[in-house]
Tab-separated table of C-alpha atoms and ligand atoms in Angstrom:
chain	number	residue	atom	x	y	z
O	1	UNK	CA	87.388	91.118	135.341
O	2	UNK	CA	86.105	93.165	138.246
O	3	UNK	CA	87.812	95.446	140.649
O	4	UNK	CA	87.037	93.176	143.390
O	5	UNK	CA	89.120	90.339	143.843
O	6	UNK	CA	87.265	87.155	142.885
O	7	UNK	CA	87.165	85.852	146.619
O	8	UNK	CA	85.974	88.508	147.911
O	9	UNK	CA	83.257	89.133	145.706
O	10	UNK	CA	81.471	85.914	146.914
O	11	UNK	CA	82.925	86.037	149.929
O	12	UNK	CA	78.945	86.204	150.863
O	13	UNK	CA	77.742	82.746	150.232
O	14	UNK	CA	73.820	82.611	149.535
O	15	UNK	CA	72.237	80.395	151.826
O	16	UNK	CA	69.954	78.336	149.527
O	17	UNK	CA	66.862	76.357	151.367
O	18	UNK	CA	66.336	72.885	149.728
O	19	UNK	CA	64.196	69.934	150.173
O	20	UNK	CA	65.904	67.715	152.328
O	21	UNK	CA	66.226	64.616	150.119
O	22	UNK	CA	67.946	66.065	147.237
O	23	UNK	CA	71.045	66.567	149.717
O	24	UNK	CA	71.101	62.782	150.283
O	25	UNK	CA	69.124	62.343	153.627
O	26	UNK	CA	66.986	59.513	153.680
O	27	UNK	CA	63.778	61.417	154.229
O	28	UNK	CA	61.811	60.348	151.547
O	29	UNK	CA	58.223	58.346	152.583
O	30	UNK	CA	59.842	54.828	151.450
O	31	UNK	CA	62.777	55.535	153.465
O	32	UNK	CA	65.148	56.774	150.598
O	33	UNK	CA	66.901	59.975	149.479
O	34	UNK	CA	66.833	61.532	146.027
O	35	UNK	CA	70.619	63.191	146.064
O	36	UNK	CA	71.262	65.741	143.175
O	37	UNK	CA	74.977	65.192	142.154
O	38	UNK	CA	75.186	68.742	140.781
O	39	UNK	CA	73.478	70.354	143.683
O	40	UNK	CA	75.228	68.525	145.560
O	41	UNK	CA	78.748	68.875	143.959
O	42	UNK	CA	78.769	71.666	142.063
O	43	UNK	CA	76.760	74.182	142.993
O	44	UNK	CA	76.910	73.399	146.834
O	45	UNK	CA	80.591	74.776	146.450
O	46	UNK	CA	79.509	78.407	146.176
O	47	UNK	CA	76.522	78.322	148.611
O	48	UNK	CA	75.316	76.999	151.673
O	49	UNK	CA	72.215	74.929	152.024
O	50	UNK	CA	69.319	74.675	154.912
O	51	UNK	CA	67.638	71.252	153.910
O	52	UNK	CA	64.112	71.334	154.879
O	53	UNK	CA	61.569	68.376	154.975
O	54	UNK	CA	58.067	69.575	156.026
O	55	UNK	CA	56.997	66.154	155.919
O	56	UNK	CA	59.772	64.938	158.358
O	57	UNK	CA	58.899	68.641	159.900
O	58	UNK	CA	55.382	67.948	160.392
O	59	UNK	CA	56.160	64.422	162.006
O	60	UNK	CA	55.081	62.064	159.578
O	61	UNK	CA	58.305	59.912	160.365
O	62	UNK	CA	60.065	57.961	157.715
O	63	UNK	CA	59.241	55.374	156.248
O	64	UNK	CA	55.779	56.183	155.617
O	65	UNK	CA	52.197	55.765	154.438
O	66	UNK	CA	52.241	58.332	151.170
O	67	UNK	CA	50.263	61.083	150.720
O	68	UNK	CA	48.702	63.002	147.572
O	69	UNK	CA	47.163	66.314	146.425
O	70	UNK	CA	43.221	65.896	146.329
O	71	UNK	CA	40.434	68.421	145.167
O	72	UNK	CA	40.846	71.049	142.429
O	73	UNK	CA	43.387	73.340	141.699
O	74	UNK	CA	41.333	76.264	144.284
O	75	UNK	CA	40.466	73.583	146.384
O	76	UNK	CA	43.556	71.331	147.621
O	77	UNK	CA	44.117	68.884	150.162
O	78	UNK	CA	47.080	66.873	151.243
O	79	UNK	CA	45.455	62.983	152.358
O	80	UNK	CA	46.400	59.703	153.015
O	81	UNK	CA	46.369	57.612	150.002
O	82	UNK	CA	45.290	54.350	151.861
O	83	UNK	CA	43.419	56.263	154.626
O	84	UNK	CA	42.029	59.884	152.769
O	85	UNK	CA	41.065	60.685	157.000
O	86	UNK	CA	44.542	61.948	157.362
O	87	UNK	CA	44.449	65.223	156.395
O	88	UNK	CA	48.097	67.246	156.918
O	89	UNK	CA	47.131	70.051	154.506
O	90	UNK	CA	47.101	72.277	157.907
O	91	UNK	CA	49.868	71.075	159.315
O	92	UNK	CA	51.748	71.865	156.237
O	93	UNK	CA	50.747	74.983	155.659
O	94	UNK	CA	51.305	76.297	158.801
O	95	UNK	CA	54.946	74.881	158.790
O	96	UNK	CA	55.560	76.709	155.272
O	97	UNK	CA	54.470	79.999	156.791
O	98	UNK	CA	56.716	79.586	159.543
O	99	UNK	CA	59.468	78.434	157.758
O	100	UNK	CA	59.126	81.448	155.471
O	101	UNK	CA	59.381	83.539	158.485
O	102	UNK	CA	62.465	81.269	160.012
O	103	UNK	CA	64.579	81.575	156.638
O	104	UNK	CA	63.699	85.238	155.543
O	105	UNK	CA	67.353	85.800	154.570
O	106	UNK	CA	67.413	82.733	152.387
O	107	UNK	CA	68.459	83.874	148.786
O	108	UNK	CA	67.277	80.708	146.965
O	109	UNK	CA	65.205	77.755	147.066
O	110	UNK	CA	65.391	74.604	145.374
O	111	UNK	CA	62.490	72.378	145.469
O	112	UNK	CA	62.103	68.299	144.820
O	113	UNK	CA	59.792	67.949	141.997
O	114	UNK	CA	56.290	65.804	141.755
O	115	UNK	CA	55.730	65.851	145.694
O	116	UNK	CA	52.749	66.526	146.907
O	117	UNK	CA	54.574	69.044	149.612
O	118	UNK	CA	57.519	69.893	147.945
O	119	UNK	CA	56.049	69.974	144.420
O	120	UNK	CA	56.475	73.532	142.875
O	121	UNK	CA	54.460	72.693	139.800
O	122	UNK	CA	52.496	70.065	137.729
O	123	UNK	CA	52.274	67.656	140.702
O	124	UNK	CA	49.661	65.073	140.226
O	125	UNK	CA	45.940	65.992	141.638
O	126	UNK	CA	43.586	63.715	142.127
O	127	UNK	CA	39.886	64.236	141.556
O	128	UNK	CA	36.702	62.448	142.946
O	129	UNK	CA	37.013	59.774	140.666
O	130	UNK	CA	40.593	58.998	141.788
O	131	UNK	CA	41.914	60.436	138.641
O	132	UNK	CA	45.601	62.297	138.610
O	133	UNK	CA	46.334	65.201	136.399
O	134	UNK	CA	49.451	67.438	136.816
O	135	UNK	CA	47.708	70.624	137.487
O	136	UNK	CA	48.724	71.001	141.219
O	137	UNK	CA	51.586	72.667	143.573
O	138	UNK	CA	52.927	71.273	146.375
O	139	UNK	CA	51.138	72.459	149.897
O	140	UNK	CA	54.693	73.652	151.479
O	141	UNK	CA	55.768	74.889	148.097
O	142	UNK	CA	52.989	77.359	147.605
O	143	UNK	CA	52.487	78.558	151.072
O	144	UNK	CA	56.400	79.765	150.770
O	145	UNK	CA	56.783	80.942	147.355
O	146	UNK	CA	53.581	83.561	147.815
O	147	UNK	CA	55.514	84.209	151.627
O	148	UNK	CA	58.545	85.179	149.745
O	149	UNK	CA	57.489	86.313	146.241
O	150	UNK	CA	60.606	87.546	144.963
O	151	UNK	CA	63.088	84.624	146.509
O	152	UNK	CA	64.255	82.675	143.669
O	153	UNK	CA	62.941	78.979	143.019
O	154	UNK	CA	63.263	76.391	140.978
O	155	UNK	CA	62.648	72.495	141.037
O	156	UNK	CA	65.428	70.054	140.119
O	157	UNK	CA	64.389	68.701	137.111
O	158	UNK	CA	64.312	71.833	135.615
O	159	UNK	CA	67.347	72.518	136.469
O	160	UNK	CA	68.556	70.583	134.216
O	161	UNK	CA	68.092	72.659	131.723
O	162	UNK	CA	71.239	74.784	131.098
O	163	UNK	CA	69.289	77.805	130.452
O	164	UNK	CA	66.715	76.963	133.335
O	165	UNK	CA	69.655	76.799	135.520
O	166	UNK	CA	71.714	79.400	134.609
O	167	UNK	CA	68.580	82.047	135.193
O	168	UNK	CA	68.207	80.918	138.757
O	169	UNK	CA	72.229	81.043	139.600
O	170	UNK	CA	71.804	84.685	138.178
O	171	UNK	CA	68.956	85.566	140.185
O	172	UNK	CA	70.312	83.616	143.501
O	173	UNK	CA	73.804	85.620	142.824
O	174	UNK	CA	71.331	88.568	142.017
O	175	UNK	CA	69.342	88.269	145.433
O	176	UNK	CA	72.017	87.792	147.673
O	177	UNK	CA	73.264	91.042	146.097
O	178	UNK	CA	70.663	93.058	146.679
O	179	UNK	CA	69.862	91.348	150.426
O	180	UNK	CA	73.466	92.728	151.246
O	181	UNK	CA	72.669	96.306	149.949
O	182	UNK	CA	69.694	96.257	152.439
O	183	UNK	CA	70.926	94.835	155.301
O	184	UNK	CA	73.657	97.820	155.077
O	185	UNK	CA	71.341	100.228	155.350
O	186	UNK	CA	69.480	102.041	152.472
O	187	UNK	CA	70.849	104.794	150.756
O	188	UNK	CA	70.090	106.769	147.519
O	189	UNK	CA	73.287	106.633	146.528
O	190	UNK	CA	73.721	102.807	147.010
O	191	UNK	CA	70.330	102.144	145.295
O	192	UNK	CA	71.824	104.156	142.336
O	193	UNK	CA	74.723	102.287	142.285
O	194	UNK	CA	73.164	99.079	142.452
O	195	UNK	CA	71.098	99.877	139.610
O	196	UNK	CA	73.935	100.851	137.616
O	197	UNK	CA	75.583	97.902	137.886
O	198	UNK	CA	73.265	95.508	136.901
O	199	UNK	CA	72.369	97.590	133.855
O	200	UNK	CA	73.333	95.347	130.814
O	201	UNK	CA	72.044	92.361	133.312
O	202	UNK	CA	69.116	93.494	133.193
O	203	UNK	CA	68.433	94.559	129.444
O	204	UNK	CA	69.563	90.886	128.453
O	205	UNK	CA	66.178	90.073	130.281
O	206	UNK	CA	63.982	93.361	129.300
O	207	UNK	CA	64.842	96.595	128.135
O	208	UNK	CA	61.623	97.877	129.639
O	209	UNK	CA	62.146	96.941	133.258
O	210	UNK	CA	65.316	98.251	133.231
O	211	UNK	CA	63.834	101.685	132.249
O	212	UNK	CA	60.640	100.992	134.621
O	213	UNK	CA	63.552	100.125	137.612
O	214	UNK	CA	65.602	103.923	136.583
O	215	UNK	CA	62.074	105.417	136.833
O	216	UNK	CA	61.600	104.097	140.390
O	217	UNK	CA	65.012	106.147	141.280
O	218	UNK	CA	64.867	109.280	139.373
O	219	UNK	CA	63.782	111.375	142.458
O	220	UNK	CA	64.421	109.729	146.066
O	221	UNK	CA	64.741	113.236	147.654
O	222	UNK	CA	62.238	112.784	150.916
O	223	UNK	CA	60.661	109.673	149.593
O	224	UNK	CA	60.113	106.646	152.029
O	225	UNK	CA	63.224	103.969	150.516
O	226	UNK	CA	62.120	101.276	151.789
O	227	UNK	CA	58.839	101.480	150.225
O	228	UNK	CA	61.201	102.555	146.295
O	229	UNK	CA	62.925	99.481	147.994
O	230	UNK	CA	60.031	96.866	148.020
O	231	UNK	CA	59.039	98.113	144.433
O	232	UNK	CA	62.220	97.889	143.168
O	233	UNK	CA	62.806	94.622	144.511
O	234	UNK	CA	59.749	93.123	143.030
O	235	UNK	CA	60.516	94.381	139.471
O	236	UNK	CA	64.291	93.895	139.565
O	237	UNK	CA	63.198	89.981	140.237
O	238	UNK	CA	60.701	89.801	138.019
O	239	UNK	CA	62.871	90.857	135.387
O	240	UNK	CA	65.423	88.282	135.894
O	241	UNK	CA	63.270	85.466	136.143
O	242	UNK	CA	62.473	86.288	132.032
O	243	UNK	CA	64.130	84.018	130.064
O	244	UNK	CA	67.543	86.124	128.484
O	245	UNK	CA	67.143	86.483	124.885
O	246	UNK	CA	70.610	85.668	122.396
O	247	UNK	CA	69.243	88.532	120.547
O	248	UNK	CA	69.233	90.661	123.858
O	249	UNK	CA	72.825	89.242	125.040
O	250	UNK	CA	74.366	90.107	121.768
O	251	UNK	CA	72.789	94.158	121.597
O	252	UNK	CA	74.451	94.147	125.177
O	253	UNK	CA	77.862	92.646	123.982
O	254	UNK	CA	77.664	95.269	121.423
O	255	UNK	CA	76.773	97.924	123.663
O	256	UNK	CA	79.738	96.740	125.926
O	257	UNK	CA	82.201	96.036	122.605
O	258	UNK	CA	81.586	99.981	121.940
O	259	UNK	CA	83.953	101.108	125.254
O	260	UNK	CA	86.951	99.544	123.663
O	261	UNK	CA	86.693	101.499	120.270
O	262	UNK	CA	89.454	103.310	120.608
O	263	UNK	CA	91.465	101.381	122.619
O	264	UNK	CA	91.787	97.493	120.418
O	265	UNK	CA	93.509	97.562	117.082
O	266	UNK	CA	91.464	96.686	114.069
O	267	UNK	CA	92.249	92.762	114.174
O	268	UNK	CA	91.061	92.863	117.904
O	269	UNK	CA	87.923	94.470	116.875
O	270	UNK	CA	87.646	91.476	113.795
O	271	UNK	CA	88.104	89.170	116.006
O	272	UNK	CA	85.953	90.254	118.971
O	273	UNK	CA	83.085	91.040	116.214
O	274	UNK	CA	83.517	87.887	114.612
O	275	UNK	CA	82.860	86.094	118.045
O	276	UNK	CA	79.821	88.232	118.555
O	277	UNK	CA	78.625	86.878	115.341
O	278	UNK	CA	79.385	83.219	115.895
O	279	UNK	CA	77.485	83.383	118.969
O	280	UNK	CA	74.589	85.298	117.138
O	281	UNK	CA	74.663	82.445	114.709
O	282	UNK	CA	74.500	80.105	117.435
O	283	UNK	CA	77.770	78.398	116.655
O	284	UNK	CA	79.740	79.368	119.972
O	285	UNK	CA	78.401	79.705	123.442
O	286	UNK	CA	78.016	82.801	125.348
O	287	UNK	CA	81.394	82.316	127.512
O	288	UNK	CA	83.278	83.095	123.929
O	289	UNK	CA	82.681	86.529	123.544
O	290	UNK	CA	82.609	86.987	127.377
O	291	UNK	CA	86.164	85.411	127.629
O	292	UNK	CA	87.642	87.565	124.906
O	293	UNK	CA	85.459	91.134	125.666
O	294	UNK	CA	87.352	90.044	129.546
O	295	UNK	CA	90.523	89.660	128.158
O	296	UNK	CA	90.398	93.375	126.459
O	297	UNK	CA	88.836	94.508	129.481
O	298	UNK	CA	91.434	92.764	131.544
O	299	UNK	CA	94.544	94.761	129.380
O	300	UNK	CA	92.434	97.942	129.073
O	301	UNK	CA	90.190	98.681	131.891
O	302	UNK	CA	87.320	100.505	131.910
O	303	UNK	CA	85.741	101.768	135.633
O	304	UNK	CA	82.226	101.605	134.182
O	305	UNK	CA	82.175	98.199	132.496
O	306	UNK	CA	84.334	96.754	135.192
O	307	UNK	CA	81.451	96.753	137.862
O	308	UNK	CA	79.085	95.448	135.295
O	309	UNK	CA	77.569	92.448	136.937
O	310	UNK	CA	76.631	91.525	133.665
O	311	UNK	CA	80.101	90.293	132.745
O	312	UNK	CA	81.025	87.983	136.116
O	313	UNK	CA	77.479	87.588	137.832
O	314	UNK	CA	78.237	84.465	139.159
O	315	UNK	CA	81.123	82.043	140.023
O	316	UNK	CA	82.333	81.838	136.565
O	317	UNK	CA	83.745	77.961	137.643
O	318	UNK	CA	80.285	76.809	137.507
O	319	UNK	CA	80.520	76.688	133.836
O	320	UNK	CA	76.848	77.771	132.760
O	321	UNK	CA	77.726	80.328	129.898
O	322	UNK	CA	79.829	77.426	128.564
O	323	UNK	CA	75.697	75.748	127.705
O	324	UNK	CA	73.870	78.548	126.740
G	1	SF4	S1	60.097	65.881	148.638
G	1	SF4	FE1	59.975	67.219	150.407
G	1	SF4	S2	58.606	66.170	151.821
G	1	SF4	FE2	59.274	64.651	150.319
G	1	SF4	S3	61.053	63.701	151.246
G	1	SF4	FE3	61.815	65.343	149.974
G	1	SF4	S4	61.978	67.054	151.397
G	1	SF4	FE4	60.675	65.554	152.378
């Protein structure tokens, strides 16, 4: 679909940190690993990974003695859970700032659910009484994700959730994007363009943020850009981590249908409607009308809607559009 050849386009693998034991290593505190098949196989074609195990990290060894989140949600500590004197919540911490610092070009991270490091979410917390409730984050987990705010991060039981999953692809794809533009050197012109391209991206997630993201560019004559960067940045991620509404995607296959009005023959436009529709209706999944607005696209090009991200954002042989 796009200028570029296919290759070449993610020629610029993301480098996606991970917790060590969903790669296969045997890290885990009972001496076993917890190996994702599709991370693993699937999506560890089109990036690279930097496996991480703050516990290992920290020294703890393997196998052994576990440790849990203690305290309240403002209050947490990482103990023992035969001897509550061992106290790594330090330790931790200070290896997740580090690491943060260590893997600042990182464009992803994927973390292993329910551990008391790793954890990014609704990892059991126990209180006084010894009683767990999922209402706490991981020690490493938190200490990177507010480090790196905008990185992209999700657990691995969520990602199996097509939707879940295809969001953070987009944004990892997304990031890496935007880390290039960068690390090339900011220009006005090249923020423009960015912006540009990721237009209909961007409205499938919010029409508002993409209007709030054009505001942040409208006048970059003698204005610090890498402070329009850092805002941009923070809003451009925001807005892709919202979930991309069917009704959003289809006003933006519209949108995109409307370049090839005078250029496909009335059954064309039927047909290409019609598969608009179906998806609308829920009967088809997104890759349908992507496929066929690609093939028109493909026989009539269009310089605009060719370097739409929107329309090949990610290797397309990862297959999520065909779930969503
Ligand atoms: S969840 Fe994190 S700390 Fe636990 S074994 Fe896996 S990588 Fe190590």
């Amino acid at each position: 679909m796009q200028t570029e050849d296919t290759a070449m386009r993610y020629a610029e693998r993301p480098l996606i940190g991970i917790s060590s034991c969903l790669l296969g290593q045997k890290v885990r505190y009972d001496g076993t690993a917890k190996r994702d098949p599709w991370l693993v196989e699937h999506f560890g074609r089109h990036v690279d990974f930097e496996p991480v195990c703050p516990e290992m990290a920290i020294g703890l060894g393997t196998p052994r003695p576990p440790i849990r989140l203690v305290g309240t949600p403002e209050a947490i500590r990482v103990v023992g859970v035969e001897d509550p004197a061992v106290d790594v919540t330090g330790a931790l911490e200070d290896f997740a700032f580090n690491t943060a610092g260590r893997l600042g070009g990182i464009s992803g991270y994927v973390f292993m659910s329910k551990s008391p490091s790793c954890g990014m979410e609704r990892v059991k917390l126990y209180n006084a009484k010894g009683h767990g409730e999922k209402k706490g984050v991981g020690v490493y987990a938190r200490v990177l994700m507010q480090s790196l705010p905008n990185l992209p991060c999700e657990e691995e039981g969520r990602l199996n959730d097509p939707m879940l999953r295809e969001n953070f692809v987009n944004r990892v794809f997304a990031f890496r994007r935007w880390q290039s533009l960068r690390a090339a050197g900011l220009e006005p012109k090249s923020l423009i363009d960015f912006h540009a391209r990721h237009k209909y991206m961007v409205m499938t997630h919010s029409q508002a943020a993409y209007q709030r993201l054009g505001r942040l560019l409208s006048n970059l004559k003698g204005v610090d850009l890498e402070q329009v960067a850092d805002a941009y940045e923070a809003e451009f991620m925001t807005a892709l981590k919202r979930r991309a509404g069917r009704k959003r995607h289809v006003n933006a296959l519209q949108h995109i249908q409307g370049y090839l009005k005078d250029r496909i023959d009335g059954d064309d436009k039927r047909e290409l409607a019609e598969s608009i529709e179906a998806y609308r209706r829920e009967e088809v999944p997104l890759v349908v009308p992507m496929k066929l607005l690609r093939h028109y696209f493909r026989r009539n090009p269009d310089h605009y809607i060719d370097r739409q991200w929107y329309l090949d954002p990610y290797p397309e042989s990862l297959g999520l559009r065909n779930a969503i």
